[in-house]
XYZ file of C-alpha atoms in Angstrom:
734
model
C -6.851 9.474 -7.307
C -8.194 12.212 -5.131
C -11.514 10.901 -3.828
C -11.708 7.175 -4.077
C -14.247 6.455 -1.360
C -17.246 7.377 -3.492
C -20.481 7.363 -1.468
C -23.090 4.754 -2.278
C -25.532 7.190 -3.829
C -22.954 8.101 -6.470
C -21.994 4.548 -7.345
C -24.147 2.133 -9.317
C -24.730 -1.574 -9.114
C -22.541 -3.833 -11.220
C -25.224 -4.289 -13.883
C -25.634 -0.550 -14.473
C -21.901 0.036 -14.361
C -21.323 -2.498 -17.134
C -23.252 -0.298 -19.549
C -21.058 2.700 -18.778
C -17.620 1.276 -18.046
C -16.627 -1.165 -20.785
C -13.481 -3.251 -20.144
C -10.482 -0.927 -20.322
C -7.377 -1.762 -22.352
C -5.882 1.747 -22.748
C -7.703 4.849 -21.476
C -11.194 6.269 -21.773
C -11.912 9.751 -23.058
C -14.976 11.813 -22.263
C -16.882 13.538 -25.050
C -18.634 16.567 -23.567
C -21.579 17.099 -25.899
C -22.528 20.682 -26.861
C -25.457 22.507 -25.317
C -26.724 25.747 -23.856
C -25.351 26.745 -20.455
C -28.497 25.838 -18.496
C -29.227 22.615 -20.401
C -28.591 19.207 -18.774
C -25.021 17.960 -19.206
C -24.618 14.962 -21.480
C -21.382 13.004 -22.015
C -20.145 9.894 -23.772
C -17.194 7.603 -23.050
C -14.975 5.839 -25.561
C -11.693 3.957 -25.391
C -8.621 5.581 -26.917
C -4.940 4.890 -27.391
C -2.577 6.859 -25.200
C -0.173 8.406 -27.690
C 0.756 11.670 -29.373
C -1.896 11.211 -32.067
C -4.795 11.278 -29.594
C -6.051 14.816 -29.016
C -7.750 15.702 -25.744
C -7.570 18.064 -22.774
C -7.060 16.832 -19.208
C -8.972 18.377 -16.328
C -7.218 19.193 -13.050
C -9.686 20.047 -10.302
C -10.786 19.431 -6.730
C -13.510 16.836 -6.338
C -15.205 18.748 -3.537
C -17.693 17.439 -1.002
C -18.742 13.913 -2.127
C -22.033 14.288 -0.261
C -23.124 17.264 -2.386
C -23.800 15.975 -5.885
C -25.427 16.908 -9.162
C -26.837 14.667 -11.897
C -25.436 14.427 -15.424
C -26.117 12.059 -18.332
C -23.312 9.590 -19.044
C -23.730 7.026 -21.795
C -27.463 7.732 -21.645
C -27.670 6.899 -17.921
C -28.057 9.067 -14.839
C -24.733 9.569 -13.130
C -24.070 11.711 -10.069
C -20.921 13.803 -9.792
C -19.724 16.290 -7.226
C -21.018 19.831 -7.439
C -17.607 21.236 -8.352
C -17.140 18.817 -11.253
C -20.636 19.545 -12.562
C -19.848 23.263 -12.469
C -16.575 22.712 -14.337
C -18.269 20.657 -17.069
C -21.029 23.235 -17.420
C -18.563 26.088 -17.894
C -16.309 24.083 -20.231
C -19.120 22.827 -22.460
C -19.195 24.432 -25.931
C -22.478 25.594 -27.392
C -21.932 24.047 -30.824
C -19.057 21.560 -30.918
C -18.121 18.637 -28.714
C -15.098 18.797 -26.407
C -12.836 15.816 -25.704
C -11.657 15.619 -22.089
C -9.996 13.251 -19.674
C -11.625 13.494 -16.237
C -10.555 11.021 -13.570
C -13.951 10.657 -11.879
C -15.622 9.757 -15.183
C -12.888 8.074 -17.211
C -11.903 5.588 -14.490
C -14.239 3.072 -12.932
C -13.662 4.136 -9.342
C -15.141 0.914 -7.944
C -12.686 -1.312 -9.811
C -9.528 -1.439 -7.660
C -7.529 -3.154 -10.390
C -8.475 -0.514 -12.950
C -7.737 2.312 -10.535
C -4.299 0.849 -9.861
C -3.442 0.481 -13.548
C -4.749 3.931 -14.486
C -2.808 5.651 -11.712
C 0.344 4.189 -13.256
C -0.561 6.067 -16.457
C -1.366 9.411 -14.841
C 1.892 11.090 -15.807
C 1.441 9.989 -19.424
C -2.222 10.999 -19.460
C -1.464 14.562 -18.386
C 1.755 14.698 -20.388
C 0.075 13.634 -23.653
C -2.866 16.024 -23.270
C -2.826 18.992 -25.639
C -3.250 21.094 -22.526
C -4.250 20.752 -18.905
C -7.233 22.751 -17.696
C -6.994 23.933 -14.090
C -10.478 24.554 -12.740
C -10.283 27.079 -9.885
C -14.028 27.328 -9.330
C -16.717 29.795 -10.201
C -16.132 33.435 -10.975
C -16.508 35.973 -8.183
C -15.213 39.415 -7.254
C -11.854 38.062 -6.057
C -11.367 36.235 -9.360
C -11.993 39.413 -11.347
C -9.728 41.533 -9.155
C -6.880 38.989 -9.079
C -6.986 38.194 -12.808
C -6.964 41.924 -13.606
C -4.075 42.438 -11.168
C -1.991 39.805 -12.967
C -2.678 41.515 -16.279
C -1.483 44.753 -14.681
C 1.678 43.134 -13.270
C 2.438 41.562 -16.639
C 1.991 44.912 -18.381
C 4.246 46.764 -15.940
C 6.913 44.077 -16.213
C 6.905 44.355 -19.991
C 7.085 48.147 -19.785
C 9.987 47.872 -17.383
C 11.764 45.490 -19.758
C 11.476 48.025 -22.545
C 12.726 50.804 -20.266
C 15.607 48.640 -19.115
C 16.678 47.936 -22.684
C 16.444 51.552 -23.804
C 18.064 53.192 -20.802
C 21.167 52.749 -18.704
C 21.086 51.574 -15.114
C 21.711 55.110 -13.937
C 18.524 56.135 -15.651
C 16.314 53.981 -13.438
C 13.669 55.745 -11.400
C 14.003 55.937 -7.636
C 11.189 53.371 -7.226
C 12.918 51.006 -9.623
C 16.242 51.408 -7.820
C 14.533 50.731 -4.484
C 12.866 47.618 -5.838
C 16.089 46.445 -7.480
C 17.964 46.879 -4.190
C 15.381 44.863 -2.268
C 15.123 42.108 -4.820
C 18.848 41.823 -5.442
C 19.338 41.236 -1.735
C 16.583 38.625 -1.697
C 18.126 36.904 -4.693
C 21.424 36.643 -2.808
C 19.591 35.191 0.198
C 17.657 32.661 -1.891
C 18.314 29.351 -0.173
C 17.551 25.754 -0.878
C 13.986 24.803 -0.058
C 13.583 22.769 3.124
C 10.579 20.799 4.284
C 8.967 23.798 5.974
C 9.195 26.312 3.115
C 5.676 25.717 1.820
C 4.353 28.351 4.192
C 1.029 30.037 3.903
C 2.414 33.481 4.602
C 5.580 35.404 4.118
C 8.304 35.388 6.733
C 8.152 38.916 8.189
C 11.867 38.870 8.873
C 12.834 38.258 5.250
C 14.524 41.141 3.479
C 11.919 42.024 0.842
C 10.016 44.958 -0.654
C 7.628 46.629 1.723
C 3.945 46.780 0.850
C 4.236 50.429 -0.153
C 7.023 49.477 -2.586
C 4.735 46.907 -4.196
C 1.875 49.375 -4.398
C 4.212 51.977 -5.844
C 6.040 49.829 -8.363
C 3.240 47.492 -9.446
C 0.410 49.894 -8.643
C -1.284 47.233 -6.513
C -3.762 48.017 -3.771
C -4.170 46.035 -0.572
C -7.462 44.723 -1.941
C -5.692 43.400 -5.035
C -3.018 41.684 -2.960
C -5.715 40.109 -0.777
C -7.599 38.793 -3.826
C -4.397 37.449 -5.370
C -3.721 35.472 -2.216
C -7.256 34.083 -2.045
C -7.329 32.902 -5.664
C -3.706 31.897 -6.289
C -2.623 30.611 -2.889
C -5.527 29.804 -0.569
C -7.884 28.259 -3.120
C -8.342 24.487 -2.464
C -6.767 23.555 -5.801
C -3.375 24.904 -4.668
C -3.342 22.603 -1.630
C -4.308 19.484 -3.606
C -1.615 16.802 -3.868
C -2.551 15.339 -7.257
C -2.123 18.722 -8.959
C 1.647 18.419 -8.447
C 2.183 15.749 -11.086
C -0.709 16.972 -13.245
C 1.011 20.311 -13.788
C 4.587 19.030 -13.651
C 4.027 16.782 -16.693
C 1.735 19.119 -18.646
C 2.701 20.525 -22.042
C 0.514 23.608 -21.650
C -1.667 24.794 -18.781
C -4.633 27.139 -18.689
C -6.320 28.362 -15.503
C -10.089 28.843 -15.624
C -12.470 30.325 -13.059
C -15.998 30.582 -14.371
C -15.688 32.338 -17.714
C -12.347 33.994 -16.860
C -9.129 32.338 -18.016
C -5.391 32.885 -18.333
C -2.376 30.860 -19.368
C -0.155 29.389 -16.657
C 2.863 31.195 -18.086
C 1.207 34.531 -17.261
C 1.564 33.891 -13.528
C 4.263 36.207 -12.091
C 6.278 33.493 -10.367
C 9.695 34.340 -8.959
C 11.596 32.515 -11.756
C 9.652 34.576 -14.298
C 10.531 37.774 -12.445
C 14.212 36.818 -12.361
C 14.224 35.868 -16.023
C 12.465 38.931 -17.372
C 13.358 41.730 -14.943
C 16.611 40.445 -13.389
C 15.047 41.002 -9.973
C 14.783 38.519 -7.171
C 11.469 37.435 -5.678
C 8.620 39.779 -4.924
C 8.693 39.541 -1.147
C 5.139 39.289 0.191
C 3.785 39.057 -3.345
C 6.218 36.240 -4.039
C 4.765 34.219 -1.161
C 1.397 34.317 -2.904
C 2.859 32.533 -5.904
C 5.190 30.245 -3.920
C 3.146 27.153 -4.734
C 3.153 28.024 -8.428
C 6.920 28.497 -8.265
C 7.399 25.002 -6.837
C 5.422 23.567 -9.749
C 7.528 25.575 -12.188
C 10.695 24.147 -10.663
C 9.343 20.625 -11.081
C 8.296 21.324 -14.670
C 11.808 22.587 -15.387
C 13.448 19.576 -13.729
C 11.331 17.055 -15.598
C 11.982 18.807 -18.895
C 15.668 19.678 -18.563
C 16.946 17.555 -15.688
C 17.763 18.307 -12.057
C 18.265 21.945 -11.132
C 21.890 21.677 -10.027
C 21.863 25.137 -8.444
C 19.554 23.966 -5.675
C 20.933 21.655 -2.969
C 17.404 20.319 -2.429
C 17.548 16.925 -4.082
C 14.252 16.286 -5.847
C 15.422 12.861 -6.972
C 15.092 11.396 -3.467
C 11.576 10.092 -3.007
C 11.846 10.729 0.736
C 12.431 14.421 0.007
C 9.322 14.567 -2.160
C 7.224 12.903 0.537
C 8.378 15.407 3.132
C 8.206 18.513 0.999
C 4.678 17.850 -0.240
C 3.450 16.242 2.967
C 1.100 19.120 3.727
C -0.768 18.723 0.429
C -4.223 17.212 0.712
C -5.788 14.052 -0.655
C -8.650 12.034 0.769
C -7.106 8.597 0.128
C -4.087 8.068 2.467
C -2.293 5.792 -0.013
C -2.351 8.585 -2.575
C 0.161 10.475 -0.434
C 2.596 8.020 -2.031
C 1.022 7.187 -5.379
C 0.505 10.841 -6.368
C 4.263 11.509 -6.241
C 5.669 8.381 -7.888
C 5.951 9.893 -11.366
C 8.261 12.627 -10.053
C 10.954 10.076 -9.172
C 12.245 7.743 -11.872
C 13.522 5.164 -9.401
C 10.375 5.170 -7.276
C 8.109 4.972 -10.306
C 9.839 1.849 -11.555
C 10.017 0.183 -8.125
C 6.695 0.991 -6.426
C 3.614 -0.108 -8.347
C 0.253 1.462 -7.400
C -1.976 -1.209 -5.946
C -5.169 -0.239 -4.149
C -5.626 -3.770 -2.860
C -2.688 -3.166 -0.495
C -3.406 -1.671 2.897
C -1.635 1.504 3.935
C 0.546 -0.441 6.376
C 1.657 -2.876 3.678
C 2.377 0.007 1.303
C 4.434 1.908 3.888
C 6.608 -1.156 4.474
C 7.201 -1.470 0.717
C 8.112 2.222 0.390
C 10.460 2.231 3.386
C 12.248 -0.862 2.137
C 12.620 0.767 -1.286
C 14.084 3.977 0.145
C 16.546 2.060 2.311
C 17.757 0.015 -0.666
C 17.879 3.040 -2.977
C 20.009 5.161 -0.657
C 21.934 2.463 1.229
C 21.255 4.564 4.321
C 18.843 4.471 7.246
C 18.289 8.222 7.396
C 14.710 7.753 6.269
C 14.106 6.021 9.622
C 15.433 9.154 11.321
C 13.015 11.496 9.587
C 9.540 10.861 10.958
C 8.739 11.497 14.607
C 5.208 11.429 15.994
C 3.548 12.742 19.115
C 2.339 9.262 20.006
C 2.007 5.826 18.478
C -1.727 5.232 18.783
C -3.108 4.145 15.388
C 0.353 4.541 13.872
C 2.482 1.611 15.024
C 2.205 -2.133 15.217
C 3.740 -2.199 18.676
C 0.989 -0.307 20.451
C -1.672 -2.778 19.385
C 0.495 -5.736 20.369
C 1.000 -4.232 23.808
C -2.745 -3.776 24.152
C -3.518 -7.318 23.014
C -0.888 -8.720 25.359
C -2.799 -7.256 28.288
C -6.328 -7.726 26.983
C -6.607 -11.104 25.372
C -5.233 -14.616 25.255
C -4.126 -15.595 21.766
C -4.777 -18.939 20.267
C -5.165 -20.557 16.847
C -7.130 -23.560 15.611
C -3.988 -25.607 14.943
C -2.178 -24.185 17.976
C 0.530 -22.787 15.686
C 3.005 -20.033 16.560
C 1.219 -17.002 17.935
C 3.309 -14.300 16.274
C 3.301 -15.881 12.814
C -0.458 -16.202 12.832
C -0.815 -12.681 14.196
C 1.023 -11.187 11.246
C -0.283 -13.548 8.601
C -3.983 -13.365 9.392
C -6.427 -16.003 10.627
C -5.464 -15.339 14.233
C -8.389 -15.365 16.603
C -8.570 -14.680 20.299
C -11.082 -14.327 23.081
C -10.678 -11.353 25.392
C -9.974 -12.459 28.950
C -9.332 -9.180 30.695
C -6.464 -9.093 33.120
C -3.938 -6.620 34.405
C -4.046 -2.853 34.048
C -6.091 -2.029 30.966
C -6.830 1.484 29.798
C -10.074 2.537 28.178
C -8.040 3.481 25.123
C -6.719 -0.081 24.815
C -10.172 -1.596 25.234
C -11.495 0.705 22.508
C -8.596 -0.273 20.269
C -9.533 -3.957 20.554
C -12.938 -3.157 19.102
C -11.617 -0.797 16.441
C -8.824 -2.999 15.131
C -10.686 -6.258 14.696
C -13.829 -7.814 13.319
C -15.985 -9.542 15.933
C -17.655 -12.878 15.180
C -20.673 -12.888 17.485
C -21.515 -16.546 16.845
C -18.034 -17.769 17.785
C -17.345 -15.053 20.333
C -13.970 -14.243 18.782
C -12.202 -11.229 17.344
C -10.469 -11.639 13.973
C -7.841 -9.324 12.490
C -8.466 -9.129 8.747
C -6.331 -11.576 6.774
C -3.427 -10.131 4.844
C -2.936 -7.031 6.961
C -0.801 -6.461 10.015
C -3.930 -5.988 12.042
C -6.954 -4.501 10.398
C -7.660 -2.287 7.430
C -9.989 -0.221 9.593
C -7.090 1.329 11.497
C -3.597 0.900 10.146
C -0.957 -0.281 12.611
C 2.568 -0.713 11.323
C 6.042 -1.637 12.674
C 7.830 0.837 14.916
C 10.421 1.598 12.224
C 7.823 2.290 9.528
C 6.256 5.755 9.682
C 2.729 6.343 8.528
C 3.690 8.133 5.323
C 0.211 9.584 4.944
C 0.892 11.796 7.959
C 3.249 14.730 8.248
C 6.040 14.436 10.855
C 5.097 15.855 14.230
C 8.404 17.701 14.502
C 10.957 19.132 12.103
C 13.282 16.310 10.962
C 16.808 16.348 12.387
C 18.116 15.062 9.080
C 16.712 13.611 5.901
C 17.926 12.504 2.509
C 18.410 15.367 0.077
C 19.012 18.203 2.564
C 21.417 18.199 5.482
C 22.119 14.490 5.305
C 25.861 15.152 5.269
C 25.838 17.333 8.401
C 26.231 14.354 10.719
C 28.100 11.054 10.479
C 27.433 9.290 13.753
C 28.112 5.906 12.137
C 30.952 7.226 9.996
C 30.707 6.423 6.297
C 28.988 3.088 6.832
C 26.114 1.822 4.719
C 23.322 -0.531 5.713
C 24.167 -4.206 5.948
C 23.167 -6.341 2.951
C 20.988 -8.718 4.976
C 18.899 -6.002 6.602
C 15.581 -7.454 5.416
C 14.143 -10.736 6.614
C 12.634 -12.650 3.682
C 9.910 -14.368 5.688
C 9.010 -11.420 7.922
C 8.899 -8.077 6.017
C 8.096 -6.198 9.229
C 11.460 -7.162 10.750
C 14.767 -5.317 10.268
C 18.127 -6.925 11.020
C 20.561 -4.198 11.990
C 24.164 -3.934 13.080
C 24.156 -1.694 16.124
C 26.364 -0.400 18.898
C 24.446 0.223 22.123
C 26.489 3.230 23.171
C 24.654 4.634 26.176
C 21.290 4.980 27.883
C 19.215 7.949 28.989
C 19.633 8.720 32.677
C 17.591 11.902 32.966
C 15.151 13.628 30.640
C 13.323 16.967 30.609
C 9.615 17.536 29.992
C 8.724 17.823 26.332
C 9.380 21.341 25.090
C 6.972 23.448 23.056
C 8.364 26.862 22.168
C 4.846 28.115 21.468
C 3.624 27.432 25.010
C 4.320 29.019 28.369
C 7.157 27.799 30.574
C 9.483 26.419 27.908
C 12.147 29.003 28.690
C 12.338 27.909 32.336
C 12.943 24.312 31.255
C 15.842 25.355 29.045
C 17.315 27.657 31.682
C 17.053 24.998 34.414
C 18.887 22.523 32.206
C 21.538 25.081 31.331
C 22.180 25.567 35.052
C 22.224 21.795 35.574
C 24.751 21.236 32.782
C 27.028 24.086 33.803
C 27.151 22.782 37.372
C 27.718 19.172 36.342
C 31.030 17.417 36.067
C 33.255 17.807 33.046
C 31.761 16.740 29.728
C 33.154 13.413 28.395
C 34.730 15.298 25.468
C 36.419 17.788 27.860
C 34.603 20.629 26.077
C 33.299 23.647 27.980
C 29.906 22.718 29.436
C 28.270 26.021 28.502
C 29.418 25.746 24.887
C 28.219 22.143 24.797
C 24.802 23.363 25.898
C 24.603 26.175 23.317
C 25.671 23.846 20.522
C 23.247 21.126 21.599
C 20.072 23.221 21.650
C 20.653 24.208 18.008
C 22.060 20.796 16.989
C 25.417 22.470 16.253
C 24.028 23.776 12.954
C 25.441 26.714 11.034
C 23.236 29.784 10.765
C 24.711 30.963 7.477
C 24.687 27.851 5.297
C 24.323 24.111 5.424
C 26.810 22.371 7.671
C 27.985 22.742 11.251
C 28.470 25.698 13.537
C 31.852 27.400 13.168
C 33.911 28.892 15.988
C 33.127 32.414 14.773
C 29.411 31.655 14.671
C 29.587 30.148 18.154
C 30.730 33.498 19.549
C 27.682 35.147 17.989
C 25.304 32.411 19.129
C 26.734 32.476 22.648
C 26.185 36.231 22.914
C 22.605 36.079 21.672
C 21.547 33.060 23.718
C 23.171 34.371 26.884
C 21.139 37.558 26.525
C 18.004 35.415 26.338
C 18.660 32.857 29.049
C 20.927 34.611 31.550
C 18.094 36.983 32.532
C 15.121 35.692 34.567
C 12.655 34.276 32.048
C 9.185 35.686 31.654
C 6.934 32.687 32.256
C 4.154 34.282 30.221
C 6.254 34.973 27.137
C 6.076 32.782 24.076
C 8.950 31.939 21.796
C 8.525 34.965 19.543
C 8.355 37.384 22.481
C 11.663 38.990 23.402
C 12.644 40.665 26.686
C 14.775 43.367 25.043
C 14.618 45.314 21.805
C 17.959 43.836 20.773
C 16.312 40.427 20.567
C 13.777 41.526 17.993
C 13.888 39.097 15.075
C 13.524 41.955 12.617
C 16.628 43.690 13.983
C 19.076 41.123 12.659
C 18.604 38.291 10.133
C 21.076 36.213 12.176
C 18.699 36.333 15.134
C 15.841 35.343 12.863
C 17.731 32.296 11.599
C 18.781 31.381 15.141
C 15.147 31.537 16.268
C 14.152 29.176 13.486
C 16.912 26.631 14.187
C 16.239 26.753 17.935
C 12.513 26.238 17.452
C 13.015 23.411 14.933
C 15.423 21.682 17.320
C 13.469 21.905 20.564
C 9.779 21.918 19.679
C 8.258 18.517 20.398
C 11.499 17.154 21.855
C 13.250 16.753 25.208
C 16.693 17.522 26.572
C 18.410 14.486 28.028
C 21.503 13.493 29.955
C 22.979 10.023 29.461
C 24.589 7.659 31.946
C 28.020 8.558 30.541
C 27.349 12.290 30.892
C 26.469 13.225 27.305
C 23.911 15.980 26.672
C 21.393 15.550 23.883
C 18.055 16.400 22.316
C 15.760 13.405 21.768
C 12.200 12.726 20.651
C 9.308 13.611 22.921
C 8.376 9.959 23.477
C 11.758 9.072 24.949
C 12.070 8.179 28.608
C 14.758 7.324 31.136
C 16.227 3.906 30.430
C 15.894 4.113 26.653
C 19.067 3.220 24.781
C 21.197 5.502 22.624
C 22.407 3.379 19.720
C 24.693 3.907 16.759
C 23.265 2.005 13.801
C 25.287 1.018 10.765
C 24.089 3.221 7.898
C 22.379 5.887 10.052
C 23.818 9.395 10.203
C 22.386 10.205 13.639
C 21.897 8.107 16.792
C 18.648 6.216 17.289
C 16.765 5.916 20.560
C 15.621 2.311 20.983
C 13.633 0.426 23.599
C 13.969 -3.259 24.397
C 11.046 -5.357 23.212
C 12.117 -8.760 24.510
C 9.289 -9.248 26.993
C 6.658 -9.244 24.270
C 8.351 -12.134 22.506
C 8.501 -14.519 25.443
C 5.541 -16.490 24.130
C 7.059 -16.545 20.649
C 10.319 -17.885 22.073
C 8.532 -20.609 23.971
C 6.808 -21.780 20.795
C 9.932 -21.511 18.658
C 9.001 -19.138 15.853
C 11.411 -19.620 12.955
C 13.206 -16.296 12.691
C 16.461 -18.011 11.823
C 18.053 -16.946 15.113
C 18.363 -18.248 18.631
C 15.381 -16.586 20.283
C 16.878 -17.176 23.697
C 19.689 -14.741 22.939
C 18.189 -12.495 20.223
C 17.869 -8.766 20.918
C 14.530 -7.247 19.898
C 13.977 -3.488 19.959
C 11.401 -0.928 18.942
C 12.372 2.455 17.562
C 11.352 5.267 19.892
C 12.953 8.091 17.945
C 16.265 9.697 17.130
C 18.524 12.171 18.848
C 21.296 14.698 18.651
C 23.886 13.606 21.248
C 26.705 16.123 21.419
C 30.112 14.547 21.127
C 29.207 11.468 19.070
C 27.751 13.026 15.904
C 30.942 12.678 13.842
C 31.721 9.013 14.361
C 33.399 9.251 17.756
C 31.336 6.352 19.120
C 32.418 4.165 16.213
C 35.974 4.296 17.527
C 34.777 2.629 20.727
C 32.643 0.201 18.713
C 35.728 -1.010 16.882
C 37.585 -1.828 20.078
C 38.594 -5.378 20.998
C 35.912 -5.836 23.654
C 33.080 -3.654 22.378
C 31.693 -3.904 18.895
C 28.656 -3.936 16.676
C 26.025 -6.528 17.532
C 23.068 -7.907 15.595
C 19.690 -6.586 16.729
C 16.148 -6.951 15.418
C 13.951 -3.882 14.981
C 10.216 -4.609 15.068
């Protein structure tokens, strides 16, 4: 649910709560008792069966600031709710008759973790069985009036155009209509599959779309109306809320309410509606306003009729859903996962909401599920972060290795006790310790002053205060720091570094869920690496140009390809600019010409990525240049160029460093960058932890990131791995 950490002044003691929240066997429904607008709000709760015979409306809203509350009467007792919920109830309350609602903050005992877990499992059914879902956008203001009136105007003009279209031939269209049709037909042809960065907050200025004057002319919209439409139907907090995705996707009927203004969801001029009723494409800048509504319409269509086969974006992959909706907001990190489960049949049946699990434990469960579901490791290649602090198990272990001496009452194995709880240690400072590591010791543990020991909380990897998880498990509550090189659902077939292999059957260790057993080929290691590149900051162009000079002057590439072409292909990951797939020879000629014009001239150190040194480089001059800019930025931003010992050029994660290993992993479509972790297990080896392997010879690694290494992205390294002397070896990823 959206706001689970309810402040103390909202919650009640267990005795008071028992009068309000009776034991729950199905669901509770809220009866909003009638009253005058200014009268105190009074409600009652009652259990109800969740089926088609139960009539109620479900409220979809933003909780708002939990510190700003208002008082209502619930079951005859004072009960504090957020200001936004109180406003919604006040506006929805009838004057004469009662209204039956389902409201998460009132129908679920938020302090009962077991009840919260069970009710979240029913969320899709709760919103799907409701007679309609009420979207509360907030109180009425000038922008609400202007935007609602503008939608009525758009709807009227669309209907008038439909009648004109039926009664007249195409040649009879007005000049404005022909102009709009030309723009929109082109945009319809350019409509591409949604990728993880398409949920933008503004329109792409390089997209072929109607100009503002065309919109004003055809739809008779002023700039003020367009501004109000964006504020109410794009920028309003409800549109950025994660839980609203499933609430609307499963709804039978939806009504949007702001104060005393309302309209049906189907009145929104989303792009699919425009295409259906006017045969036009999207609405350009106006379409971007309703982009979030369009995504919800696509989901509603998929859930009702099945997958939209015309779109390559695969909604059935849970990893795709996590990435695509990663920017949506929710206050409870675990809800980044739970709020999307009902949109994936396989995930819903395999991952059970459980608020007693820590985020780290949940992320391990989800990653294991996605690996098993897809038989691939591409999900491990998706998330890259700027750093590991507060995000990985390894960082804390490194800190503890320097800060404290571990011991246990029964002198058992250090690592087992560390991961299972009940480990205690006394800090005996030694070696080079950073202030950050000292602070982490305090943050990650509970200190027993009487015994003088720090205790990680039992049952978690470290502490529930700050979640630390294995190097291969991303914090799924965070959005990736950089654009993924590949992920399940889109572009996963572009690369086949490990050929057509799938993950090995014994990848998971039964006793240690944080450990992965992989079959890997350590192909190469990084010899030289550039500074991390940020195309939005000064100096990035010099880095790229220096490396281009370095590569062109170096010895022949291991594949015997032209060094300059290797460089051009590498900095855009060899991706096609026209469609999904790889760069063609014809496209390479175009890319070479454009990039040479950018990098052969002395770079302007003060120019940012979007600044061009000549008019011919203007992104608006050619859509090909625009697409090239996007691919180049997505490839380089947050990453580094690297050169391997064997002479291969690549792009790797920003945390990589010289000496890191380039590995081909069975079941992974792109190479992984790994770092040896053996030193940290010396104590574990000495005490003989039972991992089922010979610790004296076992290979332990942490995942640093992934990379595009030109010349081995299509399985070339696998040929060497299958040789008589070199082959796959068993490694452990921690």
